[in-house]
MMTF fields as JSON, N, C-alpha, C and O atoms, coordinates in Angstrom:
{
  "mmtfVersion": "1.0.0",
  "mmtfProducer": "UNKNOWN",
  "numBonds": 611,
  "numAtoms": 612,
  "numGroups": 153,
  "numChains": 1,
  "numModels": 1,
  "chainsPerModel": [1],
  "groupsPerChain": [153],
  "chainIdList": ["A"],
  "bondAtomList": [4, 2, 8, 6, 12, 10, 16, 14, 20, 18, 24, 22, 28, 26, 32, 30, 36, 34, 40, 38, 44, 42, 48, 46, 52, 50, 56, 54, 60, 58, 64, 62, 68, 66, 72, 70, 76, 74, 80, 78, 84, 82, 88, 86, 92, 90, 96, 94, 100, 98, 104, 102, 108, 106, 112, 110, 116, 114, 120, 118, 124, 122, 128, 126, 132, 130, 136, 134, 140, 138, 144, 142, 148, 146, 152, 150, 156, 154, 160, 158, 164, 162, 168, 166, 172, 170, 176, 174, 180, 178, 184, 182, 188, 186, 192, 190, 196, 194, 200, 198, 204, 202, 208, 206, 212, 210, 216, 214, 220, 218, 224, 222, 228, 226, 232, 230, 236, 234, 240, 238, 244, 242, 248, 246, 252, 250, 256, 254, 260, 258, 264, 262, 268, 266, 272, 270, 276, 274, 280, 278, 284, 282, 288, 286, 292, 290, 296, 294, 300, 298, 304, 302, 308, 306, 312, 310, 316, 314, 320, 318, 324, 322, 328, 326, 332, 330, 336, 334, 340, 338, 344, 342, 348, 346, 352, 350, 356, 354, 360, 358, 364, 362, 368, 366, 372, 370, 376, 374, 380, 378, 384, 382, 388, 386, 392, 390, 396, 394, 400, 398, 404, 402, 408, 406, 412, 410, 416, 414, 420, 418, 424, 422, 428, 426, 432, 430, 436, 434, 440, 438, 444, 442, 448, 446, 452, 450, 456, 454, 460, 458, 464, 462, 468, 466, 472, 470, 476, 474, 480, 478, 484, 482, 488, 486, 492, 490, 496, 494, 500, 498, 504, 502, 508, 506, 512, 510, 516, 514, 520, 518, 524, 522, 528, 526, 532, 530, 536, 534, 540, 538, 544, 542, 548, 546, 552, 550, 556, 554, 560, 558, 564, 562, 568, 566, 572, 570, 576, 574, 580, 578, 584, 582, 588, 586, 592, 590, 596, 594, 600, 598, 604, 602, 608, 606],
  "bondOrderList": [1, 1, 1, 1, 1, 1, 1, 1, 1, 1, 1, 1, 1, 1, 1, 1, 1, 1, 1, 1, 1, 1, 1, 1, 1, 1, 1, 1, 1, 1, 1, 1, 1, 1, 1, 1, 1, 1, 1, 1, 1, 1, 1, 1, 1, 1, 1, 1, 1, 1, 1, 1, 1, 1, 1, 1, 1, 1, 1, 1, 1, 1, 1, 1, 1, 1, 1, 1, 1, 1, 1, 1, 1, 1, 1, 1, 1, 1, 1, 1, 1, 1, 1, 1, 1, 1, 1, 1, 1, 1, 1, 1, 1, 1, 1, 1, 1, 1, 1, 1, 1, 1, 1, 1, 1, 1, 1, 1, 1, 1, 1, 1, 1, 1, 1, 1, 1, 1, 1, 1, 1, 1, 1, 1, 1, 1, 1, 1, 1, 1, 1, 1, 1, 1, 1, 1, 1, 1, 1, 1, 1, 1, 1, 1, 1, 1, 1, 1, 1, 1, 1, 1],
  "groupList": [{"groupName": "UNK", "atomNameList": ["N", "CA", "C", "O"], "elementList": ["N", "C", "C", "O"], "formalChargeList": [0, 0, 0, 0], "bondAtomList": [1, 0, 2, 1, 3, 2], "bondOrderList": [1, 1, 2], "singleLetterCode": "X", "chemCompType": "L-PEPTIDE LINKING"}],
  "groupTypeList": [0, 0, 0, 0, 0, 0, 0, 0, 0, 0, 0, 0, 0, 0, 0, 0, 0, 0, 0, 0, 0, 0, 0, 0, 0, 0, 0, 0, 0, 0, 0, 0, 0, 0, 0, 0, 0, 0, 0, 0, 0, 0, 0, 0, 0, 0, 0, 0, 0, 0, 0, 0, 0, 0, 0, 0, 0, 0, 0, 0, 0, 0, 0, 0, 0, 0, 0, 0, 0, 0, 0, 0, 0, 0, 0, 0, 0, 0, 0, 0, 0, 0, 0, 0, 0, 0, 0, 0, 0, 0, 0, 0, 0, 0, 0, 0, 0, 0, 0, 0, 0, 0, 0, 0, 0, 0, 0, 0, 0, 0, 0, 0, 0, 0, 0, 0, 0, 0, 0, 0, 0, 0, 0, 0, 0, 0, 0, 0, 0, 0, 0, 0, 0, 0, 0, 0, 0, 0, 0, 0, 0, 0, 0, 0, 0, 0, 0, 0, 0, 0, 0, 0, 0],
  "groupIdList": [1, 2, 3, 4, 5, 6, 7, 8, 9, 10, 11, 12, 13, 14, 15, 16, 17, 18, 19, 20, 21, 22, 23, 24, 25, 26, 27, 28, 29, 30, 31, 32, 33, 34, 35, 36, 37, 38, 39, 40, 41, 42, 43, 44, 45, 46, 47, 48, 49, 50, 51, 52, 53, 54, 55, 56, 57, 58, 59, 60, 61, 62, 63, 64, 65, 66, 67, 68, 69, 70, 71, 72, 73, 74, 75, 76, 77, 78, 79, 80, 81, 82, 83, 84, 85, 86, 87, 88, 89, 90, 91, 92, 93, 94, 95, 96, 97, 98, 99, 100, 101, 102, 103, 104, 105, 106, 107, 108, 109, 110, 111, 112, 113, 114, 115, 116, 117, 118, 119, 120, 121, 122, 123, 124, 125, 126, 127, 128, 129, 130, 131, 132, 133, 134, 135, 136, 137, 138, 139, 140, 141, 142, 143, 144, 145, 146, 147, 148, 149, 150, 151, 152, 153],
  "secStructList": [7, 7, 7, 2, 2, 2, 2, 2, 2, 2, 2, 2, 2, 2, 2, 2, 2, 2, 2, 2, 2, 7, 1, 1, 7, 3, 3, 3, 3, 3, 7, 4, 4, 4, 1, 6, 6, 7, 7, 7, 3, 3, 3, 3, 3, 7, 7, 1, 7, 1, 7, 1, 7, 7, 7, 7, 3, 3, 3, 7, 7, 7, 5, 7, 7, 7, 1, 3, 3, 3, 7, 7, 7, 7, 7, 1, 1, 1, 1, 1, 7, 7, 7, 1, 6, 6, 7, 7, 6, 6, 1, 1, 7, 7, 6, 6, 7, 7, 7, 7, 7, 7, 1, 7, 3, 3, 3, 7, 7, 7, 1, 5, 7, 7, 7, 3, 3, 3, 7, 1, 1, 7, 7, 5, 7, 6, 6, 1, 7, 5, 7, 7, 7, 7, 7, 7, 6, 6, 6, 7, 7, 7, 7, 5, 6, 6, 1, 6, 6, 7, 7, 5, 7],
  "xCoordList": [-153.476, -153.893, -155.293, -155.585, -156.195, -157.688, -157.65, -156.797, -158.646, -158.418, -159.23, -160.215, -159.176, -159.521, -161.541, -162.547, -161.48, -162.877, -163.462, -164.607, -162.79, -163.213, -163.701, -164.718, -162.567, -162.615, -164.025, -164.868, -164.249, -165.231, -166.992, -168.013, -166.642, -167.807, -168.266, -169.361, -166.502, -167.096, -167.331, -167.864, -166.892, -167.231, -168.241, -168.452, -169.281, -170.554, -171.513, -172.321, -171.178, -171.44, -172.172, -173.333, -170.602, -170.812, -171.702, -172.687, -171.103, -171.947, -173.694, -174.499, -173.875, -175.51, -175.765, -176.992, -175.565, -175.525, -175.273, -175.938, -174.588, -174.402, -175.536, -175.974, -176.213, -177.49, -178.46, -179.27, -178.832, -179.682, -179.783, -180.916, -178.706, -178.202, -178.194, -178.686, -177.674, -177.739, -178.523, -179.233, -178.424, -180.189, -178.424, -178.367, -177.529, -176.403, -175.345, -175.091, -175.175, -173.865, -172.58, -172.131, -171.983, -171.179, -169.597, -169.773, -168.737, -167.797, -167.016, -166.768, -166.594, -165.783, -164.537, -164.482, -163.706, -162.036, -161.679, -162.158, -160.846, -160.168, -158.447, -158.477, -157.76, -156.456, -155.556, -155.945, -154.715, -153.8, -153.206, -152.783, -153.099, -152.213, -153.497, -153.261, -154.662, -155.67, -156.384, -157.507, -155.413, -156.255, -155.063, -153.992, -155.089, -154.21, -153.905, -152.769, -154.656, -153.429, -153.238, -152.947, -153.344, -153.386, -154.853, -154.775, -155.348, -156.731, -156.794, -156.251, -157.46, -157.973, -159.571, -159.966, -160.314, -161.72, -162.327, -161.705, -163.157, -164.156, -165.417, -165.787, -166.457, -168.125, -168.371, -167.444, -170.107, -170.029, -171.616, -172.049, -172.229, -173.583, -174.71, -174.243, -175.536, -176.864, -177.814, -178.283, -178.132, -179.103, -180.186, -180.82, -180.227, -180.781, -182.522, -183.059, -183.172, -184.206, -185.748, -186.961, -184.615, -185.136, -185.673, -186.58, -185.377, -185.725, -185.008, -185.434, -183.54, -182.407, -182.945, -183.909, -181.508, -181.872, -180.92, -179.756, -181.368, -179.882, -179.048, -178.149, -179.717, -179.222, -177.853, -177.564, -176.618, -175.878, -175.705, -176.195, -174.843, -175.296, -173.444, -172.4, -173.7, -172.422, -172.039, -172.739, -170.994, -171.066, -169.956, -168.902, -170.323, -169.294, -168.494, -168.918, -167.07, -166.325, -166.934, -167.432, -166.413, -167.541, -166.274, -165.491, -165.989, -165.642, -165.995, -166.602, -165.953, -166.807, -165.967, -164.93, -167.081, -166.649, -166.945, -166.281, -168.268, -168.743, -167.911, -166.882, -168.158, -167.682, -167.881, -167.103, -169.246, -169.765, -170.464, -170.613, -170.795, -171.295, -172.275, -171.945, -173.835, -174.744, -174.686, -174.153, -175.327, -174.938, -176.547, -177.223, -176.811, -178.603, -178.487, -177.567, -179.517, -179.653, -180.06, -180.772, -179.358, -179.489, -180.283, -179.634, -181.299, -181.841, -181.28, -180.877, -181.28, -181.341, -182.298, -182.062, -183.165, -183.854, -184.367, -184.443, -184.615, -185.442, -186.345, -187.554, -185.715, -185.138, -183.877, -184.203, -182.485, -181.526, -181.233, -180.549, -182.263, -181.235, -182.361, -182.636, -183.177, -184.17, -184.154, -184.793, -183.343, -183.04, -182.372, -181.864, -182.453, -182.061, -180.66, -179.906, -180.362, -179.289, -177.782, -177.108, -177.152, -176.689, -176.433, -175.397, -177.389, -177.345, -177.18, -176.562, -177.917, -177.409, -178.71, -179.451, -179.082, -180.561, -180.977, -181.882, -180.554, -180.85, -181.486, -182.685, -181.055, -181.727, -182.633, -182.47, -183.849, -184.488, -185.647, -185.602, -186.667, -187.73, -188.6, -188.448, -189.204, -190.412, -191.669, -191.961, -192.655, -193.692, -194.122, -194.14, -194.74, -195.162, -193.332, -193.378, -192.632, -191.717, -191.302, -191.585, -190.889, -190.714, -188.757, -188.17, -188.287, -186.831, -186.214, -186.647, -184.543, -184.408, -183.71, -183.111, -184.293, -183.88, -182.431, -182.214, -181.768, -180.432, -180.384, -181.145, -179.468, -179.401, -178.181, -177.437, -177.856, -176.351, -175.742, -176.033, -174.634, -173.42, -171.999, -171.704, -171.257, -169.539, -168.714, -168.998, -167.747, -166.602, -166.498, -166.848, -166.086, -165.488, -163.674, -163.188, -162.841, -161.598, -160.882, -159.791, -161.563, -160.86, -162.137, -163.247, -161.892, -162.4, -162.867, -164.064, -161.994, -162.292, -162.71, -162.613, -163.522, -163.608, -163.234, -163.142, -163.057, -162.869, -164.459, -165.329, -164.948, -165.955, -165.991, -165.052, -167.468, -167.308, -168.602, -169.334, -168.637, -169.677, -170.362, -169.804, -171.458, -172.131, -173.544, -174.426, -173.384, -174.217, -174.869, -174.634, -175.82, -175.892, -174.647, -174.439, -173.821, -172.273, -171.375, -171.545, -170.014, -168.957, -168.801, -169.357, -168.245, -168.089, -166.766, -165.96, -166.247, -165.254, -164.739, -165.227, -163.674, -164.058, -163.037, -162.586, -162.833, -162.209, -160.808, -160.244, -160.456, -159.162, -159.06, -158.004, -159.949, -159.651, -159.787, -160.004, -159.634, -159.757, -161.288, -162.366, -161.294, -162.712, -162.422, -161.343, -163.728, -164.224, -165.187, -165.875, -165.257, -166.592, -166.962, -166.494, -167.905, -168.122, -168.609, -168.911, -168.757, -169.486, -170.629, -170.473, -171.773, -173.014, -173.287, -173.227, -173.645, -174.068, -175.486, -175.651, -176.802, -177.666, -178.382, -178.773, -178.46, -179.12, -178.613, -179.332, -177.259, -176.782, -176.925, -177.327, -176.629, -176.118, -177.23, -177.606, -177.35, -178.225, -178.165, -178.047, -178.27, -178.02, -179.056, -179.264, -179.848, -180.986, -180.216, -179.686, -180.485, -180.062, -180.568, -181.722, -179.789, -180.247, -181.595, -181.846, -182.167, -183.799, -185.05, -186.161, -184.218, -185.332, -185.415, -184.409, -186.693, -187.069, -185.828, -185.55, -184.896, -184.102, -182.934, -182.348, -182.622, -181.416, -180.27, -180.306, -178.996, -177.708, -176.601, -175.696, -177.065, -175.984, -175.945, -176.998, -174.729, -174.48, -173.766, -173.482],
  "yCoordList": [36.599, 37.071, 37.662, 38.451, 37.222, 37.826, 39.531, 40.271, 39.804, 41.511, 41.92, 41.189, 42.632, 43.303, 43.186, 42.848, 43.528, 43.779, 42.477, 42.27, 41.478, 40.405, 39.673, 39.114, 40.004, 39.119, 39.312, 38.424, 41.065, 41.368, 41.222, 41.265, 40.986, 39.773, 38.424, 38.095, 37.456, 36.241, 36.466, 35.599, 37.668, 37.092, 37.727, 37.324, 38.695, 39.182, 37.929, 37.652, 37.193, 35.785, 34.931, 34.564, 34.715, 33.62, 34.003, 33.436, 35.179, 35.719, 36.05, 36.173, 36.139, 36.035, 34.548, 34.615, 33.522, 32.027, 31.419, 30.538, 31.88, 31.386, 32.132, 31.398, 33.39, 33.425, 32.827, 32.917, 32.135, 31.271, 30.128, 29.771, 29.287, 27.536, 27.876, 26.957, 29.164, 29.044, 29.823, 30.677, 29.495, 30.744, 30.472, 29.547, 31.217, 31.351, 33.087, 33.514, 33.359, 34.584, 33.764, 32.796, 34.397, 34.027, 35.198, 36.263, 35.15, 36.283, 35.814, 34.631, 37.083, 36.928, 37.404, 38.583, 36.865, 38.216, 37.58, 36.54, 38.344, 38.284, 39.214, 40.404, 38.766, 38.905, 40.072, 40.148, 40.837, 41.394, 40.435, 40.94, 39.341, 38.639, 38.003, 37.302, 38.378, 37.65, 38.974, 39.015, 40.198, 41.379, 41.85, 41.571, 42.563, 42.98, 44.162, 44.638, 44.549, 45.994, 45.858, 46.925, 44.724, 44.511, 45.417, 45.381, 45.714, 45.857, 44.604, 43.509, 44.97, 43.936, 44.322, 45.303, 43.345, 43.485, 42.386, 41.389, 42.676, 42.204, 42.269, 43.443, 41.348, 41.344, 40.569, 40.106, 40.287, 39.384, 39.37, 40.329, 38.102, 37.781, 38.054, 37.185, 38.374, 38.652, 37.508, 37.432, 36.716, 35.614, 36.304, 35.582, 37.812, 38.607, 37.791, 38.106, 36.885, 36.817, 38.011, 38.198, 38.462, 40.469, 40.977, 41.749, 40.788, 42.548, 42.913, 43.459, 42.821, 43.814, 45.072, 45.475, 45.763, 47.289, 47.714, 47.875, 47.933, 48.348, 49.629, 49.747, 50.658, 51.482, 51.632, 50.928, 52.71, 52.589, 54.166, 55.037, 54.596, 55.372, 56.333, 55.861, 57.366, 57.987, 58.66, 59.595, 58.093, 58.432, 59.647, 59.31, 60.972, 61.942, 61.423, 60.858, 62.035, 62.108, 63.624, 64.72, 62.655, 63.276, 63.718, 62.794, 64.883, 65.333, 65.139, 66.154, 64.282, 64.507, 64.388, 63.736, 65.804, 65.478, 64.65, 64.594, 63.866, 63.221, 61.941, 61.455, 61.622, 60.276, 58.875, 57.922, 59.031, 57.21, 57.749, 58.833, 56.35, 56.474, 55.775, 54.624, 56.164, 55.288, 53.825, 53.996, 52.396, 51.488, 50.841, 50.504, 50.846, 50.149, 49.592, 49.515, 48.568, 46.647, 47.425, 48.426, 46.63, 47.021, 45.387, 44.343, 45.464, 44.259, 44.226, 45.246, 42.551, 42.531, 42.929, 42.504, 43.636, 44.217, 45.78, 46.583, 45.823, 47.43, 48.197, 47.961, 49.318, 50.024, 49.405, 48.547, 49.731, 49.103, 49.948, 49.761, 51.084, 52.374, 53.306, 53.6, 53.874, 55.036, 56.158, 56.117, 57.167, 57.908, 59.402, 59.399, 60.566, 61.866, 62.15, 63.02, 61.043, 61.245, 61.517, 62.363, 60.741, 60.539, 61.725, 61.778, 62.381, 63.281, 63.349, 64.258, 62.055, 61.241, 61.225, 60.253, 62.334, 62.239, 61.25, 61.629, 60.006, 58.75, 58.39, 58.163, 58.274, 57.421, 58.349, 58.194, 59.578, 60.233, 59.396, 58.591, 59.496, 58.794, 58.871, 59.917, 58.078, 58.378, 57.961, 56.844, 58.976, 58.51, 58.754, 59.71, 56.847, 57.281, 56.315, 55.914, 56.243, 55.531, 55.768, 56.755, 55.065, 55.752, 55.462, 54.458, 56.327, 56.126, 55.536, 55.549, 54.674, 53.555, 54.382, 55.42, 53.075, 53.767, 52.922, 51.72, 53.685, 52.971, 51.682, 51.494, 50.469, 49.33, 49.556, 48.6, 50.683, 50.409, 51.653, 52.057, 52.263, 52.784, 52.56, 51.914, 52.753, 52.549, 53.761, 54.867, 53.384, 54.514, 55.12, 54.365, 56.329, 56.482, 56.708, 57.524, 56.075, 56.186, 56.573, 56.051, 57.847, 58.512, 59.76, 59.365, 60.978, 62.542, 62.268, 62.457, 61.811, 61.419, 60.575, 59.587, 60.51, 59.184, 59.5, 60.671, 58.53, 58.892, 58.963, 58.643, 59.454, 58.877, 57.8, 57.395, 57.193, 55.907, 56.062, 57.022, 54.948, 53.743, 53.219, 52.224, 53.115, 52.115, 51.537, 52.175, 50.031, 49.181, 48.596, 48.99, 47.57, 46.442, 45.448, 44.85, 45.503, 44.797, 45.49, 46.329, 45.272, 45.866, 46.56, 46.085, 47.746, 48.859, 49.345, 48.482, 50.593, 51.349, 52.753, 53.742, 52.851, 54.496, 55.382, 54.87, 56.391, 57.674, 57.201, 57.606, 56.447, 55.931, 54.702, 54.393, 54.217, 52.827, 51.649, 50.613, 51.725, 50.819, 49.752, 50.345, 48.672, 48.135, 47.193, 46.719, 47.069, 45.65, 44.742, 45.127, 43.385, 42.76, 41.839, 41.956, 40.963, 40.043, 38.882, 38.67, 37.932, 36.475, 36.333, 35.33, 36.61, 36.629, 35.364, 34.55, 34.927, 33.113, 33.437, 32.662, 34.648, 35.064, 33.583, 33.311, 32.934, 31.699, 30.842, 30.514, 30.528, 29.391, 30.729, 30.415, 31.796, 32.16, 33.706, 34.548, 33.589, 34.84, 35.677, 35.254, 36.65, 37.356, 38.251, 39.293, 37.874, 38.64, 40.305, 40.247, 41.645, 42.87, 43.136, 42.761, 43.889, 44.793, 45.75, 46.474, 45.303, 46.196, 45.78, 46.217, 44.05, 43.483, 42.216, 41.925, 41.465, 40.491, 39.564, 38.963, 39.343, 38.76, 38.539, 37.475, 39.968, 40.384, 40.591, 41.813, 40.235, 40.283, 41.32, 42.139, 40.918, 41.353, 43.349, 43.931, 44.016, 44.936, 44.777, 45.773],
  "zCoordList": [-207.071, -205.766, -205.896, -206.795, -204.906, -204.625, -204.634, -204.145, -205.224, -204.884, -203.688, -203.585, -202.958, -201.659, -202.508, -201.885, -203.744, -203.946, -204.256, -203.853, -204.978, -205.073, -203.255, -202.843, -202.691, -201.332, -200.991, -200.867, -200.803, -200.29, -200.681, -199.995, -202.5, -202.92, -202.215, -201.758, -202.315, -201.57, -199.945, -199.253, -199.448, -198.245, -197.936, -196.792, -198.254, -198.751, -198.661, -197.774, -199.919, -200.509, -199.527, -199.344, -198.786, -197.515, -196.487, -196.012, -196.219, -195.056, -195.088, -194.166, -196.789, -196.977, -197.036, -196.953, -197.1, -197.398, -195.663, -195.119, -195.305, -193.571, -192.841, -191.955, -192.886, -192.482, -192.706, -191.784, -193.66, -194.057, -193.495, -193.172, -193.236, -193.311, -191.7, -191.045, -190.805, -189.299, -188.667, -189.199, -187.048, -186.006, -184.847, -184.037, -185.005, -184.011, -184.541, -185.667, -183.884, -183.599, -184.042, -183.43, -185.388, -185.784, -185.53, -186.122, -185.069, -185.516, -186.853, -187.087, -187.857, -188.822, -188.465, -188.118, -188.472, -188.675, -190.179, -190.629, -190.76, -191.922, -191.251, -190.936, -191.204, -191.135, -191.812, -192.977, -191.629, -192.594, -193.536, -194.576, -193.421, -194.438, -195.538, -196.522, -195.151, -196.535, -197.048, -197.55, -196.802, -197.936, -198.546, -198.007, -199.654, -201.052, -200.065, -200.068, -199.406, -198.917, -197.361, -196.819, -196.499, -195.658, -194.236, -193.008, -194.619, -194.258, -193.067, -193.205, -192.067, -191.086, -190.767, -190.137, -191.337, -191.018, -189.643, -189.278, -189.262, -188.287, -188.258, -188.243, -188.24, -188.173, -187.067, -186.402, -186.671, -185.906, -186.863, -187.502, -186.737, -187.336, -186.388, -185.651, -185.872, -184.786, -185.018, -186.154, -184.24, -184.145, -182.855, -182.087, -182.824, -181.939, -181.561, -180.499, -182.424, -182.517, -183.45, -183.35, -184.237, -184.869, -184.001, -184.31, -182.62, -182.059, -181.401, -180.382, -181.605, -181.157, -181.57, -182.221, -180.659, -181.425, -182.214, -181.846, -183.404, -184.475, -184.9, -185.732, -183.948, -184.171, -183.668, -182.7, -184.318, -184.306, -183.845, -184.564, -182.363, -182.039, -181.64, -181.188, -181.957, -182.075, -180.093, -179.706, -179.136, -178.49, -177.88, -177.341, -178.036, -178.092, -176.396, -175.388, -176.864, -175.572, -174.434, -174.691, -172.707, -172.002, -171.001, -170.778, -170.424, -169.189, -167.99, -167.646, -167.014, -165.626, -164.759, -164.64, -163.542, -162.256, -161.084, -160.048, -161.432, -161.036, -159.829, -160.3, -158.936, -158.256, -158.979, -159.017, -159.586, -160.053, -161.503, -162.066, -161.757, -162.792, -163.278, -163.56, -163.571, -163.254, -164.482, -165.578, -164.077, -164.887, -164.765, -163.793, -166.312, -166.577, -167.002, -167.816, -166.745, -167.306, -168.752, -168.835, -169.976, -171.101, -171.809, -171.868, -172.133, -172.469, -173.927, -174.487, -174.711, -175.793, -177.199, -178.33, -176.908, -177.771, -177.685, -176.755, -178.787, -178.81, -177.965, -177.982, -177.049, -177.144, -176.283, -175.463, -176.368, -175.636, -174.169, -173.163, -174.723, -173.681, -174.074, -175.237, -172.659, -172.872, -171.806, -170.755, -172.207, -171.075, -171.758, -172.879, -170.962, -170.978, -170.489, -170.924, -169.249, -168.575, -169.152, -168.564, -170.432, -170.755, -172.216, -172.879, -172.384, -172.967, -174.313, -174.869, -175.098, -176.58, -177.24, -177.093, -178.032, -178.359, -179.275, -180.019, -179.452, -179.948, -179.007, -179.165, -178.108, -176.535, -175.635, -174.425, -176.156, -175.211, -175.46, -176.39, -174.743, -174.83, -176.541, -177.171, -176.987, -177.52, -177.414, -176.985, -177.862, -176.969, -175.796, -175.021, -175.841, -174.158, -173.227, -172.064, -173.702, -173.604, -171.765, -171.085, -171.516, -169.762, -169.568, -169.972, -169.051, -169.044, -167.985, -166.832, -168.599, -167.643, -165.855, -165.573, -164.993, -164.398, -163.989, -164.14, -163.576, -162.649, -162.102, -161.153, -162.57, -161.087, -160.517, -160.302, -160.235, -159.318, -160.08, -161.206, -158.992, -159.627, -159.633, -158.627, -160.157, -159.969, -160.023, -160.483, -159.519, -159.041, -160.435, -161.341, -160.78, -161.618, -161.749, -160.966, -162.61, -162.531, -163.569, -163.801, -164.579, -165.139, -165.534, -165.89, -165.445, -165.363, -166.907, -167.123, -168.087, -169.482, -169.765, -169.036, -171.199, -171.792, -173.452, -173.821, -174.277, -175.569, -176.129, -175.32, -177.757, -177.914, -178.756, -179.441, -178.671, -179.645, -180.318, -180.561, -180.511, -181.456, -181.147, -180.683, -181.024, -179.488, -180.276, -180.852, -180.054, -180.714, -179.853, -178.711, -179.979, -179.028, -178.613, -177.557, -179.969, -179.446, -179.803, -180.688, -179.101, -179.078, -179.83, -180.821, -180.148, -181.564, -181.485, -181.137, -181.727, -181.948, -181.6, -182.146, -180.619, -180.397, -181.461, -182.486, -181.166, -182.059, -182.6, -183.617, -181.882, -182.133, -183.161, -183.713, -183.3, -184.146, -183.54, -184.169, -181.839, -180.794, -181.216, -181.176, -181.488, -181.667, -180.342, -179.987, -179.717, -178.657, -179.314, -180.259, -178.771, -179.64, -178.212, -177.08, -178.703, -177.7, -178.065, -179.239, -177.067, -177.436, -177.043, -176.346, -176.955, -176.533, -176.248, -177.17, -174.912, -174.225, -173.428, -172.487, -173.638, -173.325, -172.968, -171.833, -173.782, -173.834, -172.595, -171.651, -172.741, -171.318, -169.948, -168.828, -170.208, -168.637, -168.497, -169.313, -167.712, -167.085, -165.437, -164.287, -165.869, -164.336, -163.901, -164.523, -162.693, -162.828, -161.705, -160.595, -162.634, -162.283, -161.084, -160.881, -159.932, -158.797, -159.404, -160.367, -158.332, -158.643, -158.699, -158.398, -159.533, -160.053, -158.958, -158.31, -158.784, -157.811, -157.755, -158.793, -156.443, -156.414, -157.259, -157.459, -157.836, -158.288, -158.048, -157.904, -157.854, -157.021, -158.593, -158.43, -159.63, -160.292, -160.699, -160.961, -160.672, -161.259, -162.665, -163.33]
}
C-alpha cells in the first residue's frame, strides 16, 4: 500500500508536470479510499493568466443587523477586493488604490455568518465545510450593474 507521504510525492509530481504540458483549470480530488488514513484532499490548478490575486485571506465570523448586504463585481485579477467596508485589513486600499464600489445589494437571511477562507476560488470555513468552482470566464460573461449596459448582480 502507497503511504499517505509517498502519495503526496507523486501527486506533487503530477501536479508540477500537468502545469507545464497544460494553459486550463484543472480540479484534483483524491478520495478516502486512495489515502493510508483515509484523508480526503482537494486542489484546483489556476490557468488565472498570473494576475489573479493570491492572497489567501482569513474571513472572521460577522454579526449583523443590517437588511442587505452589499455585493461587488470581483474581477479575476489583482486586487480582487479593495475596500474598508468589510472590515478585513487585507482588502483596505493601498496607495493610491480607490475602493470598490457596490453593484447591487441582497436581502440578508441570516443575522450570522461562520468565518472562512476566502480566495479567488472556493475555500473553507471554520467548520471544515470547503466550496470550489469551475471557472468558464472564457465561454460566458456577465457584464455587472453599474457598468455600460450591465443587467447582472
Amino acid at each position: 500500500m502507497i503511504s499517505l507521504k509517498a502519495l503526496s510525492a507523486h501527486t506533487l509530481a503530477f501536479l508540477y508536470i500537468a502545469t507545464k504540458l497544460v494553459n486550463g483549470c484543472t480540479v484534483f480530488y483524491v478520495g478516502k479510499d486512495a489515502t493510508t488514513d483515509g484523508s480526503v484532499m482537494i486542489t484546483h490548478s489556476n490557468d488565472g493568466e498570473f494576475d489573479t490575486d493570491p492572497r489567501l485571506v482569513n474571513v472572521p465570523a460577522r454579526h449583523t443587523t443590517s437588511a442587505t448586504r452589499p455585493i461587488y463585481f470581483s474581477p479575476e485579477s489583482y486586487p480582487r477586493h479593495v475596500g474598508t467596508t468589510r472590515q478585513i485589513p487585507e482588502y483596505y486600499p493601498i496607495g493610491d488604490q480607490i475602493e470598490f464600489e457596490p453593484i447591487g445589494f441582497i436581502p440578508v437571511v441570516m443575522s450570522s455568518t461562520y468565518a472562512y477562507l476566502e480566495q479567488t476560488y472556493g475555500a473553507v470555513n471554520e467548520h471544515q465545510v470547503g466550496i470550489g468552482e469551475s471557472t468558464c470566464s472564457a465561454i460566458f460573461g456577465a457584464i455587472p450593474l453599474g457598468a455600460p449596459n450591465g443587467t447582472a448582480l
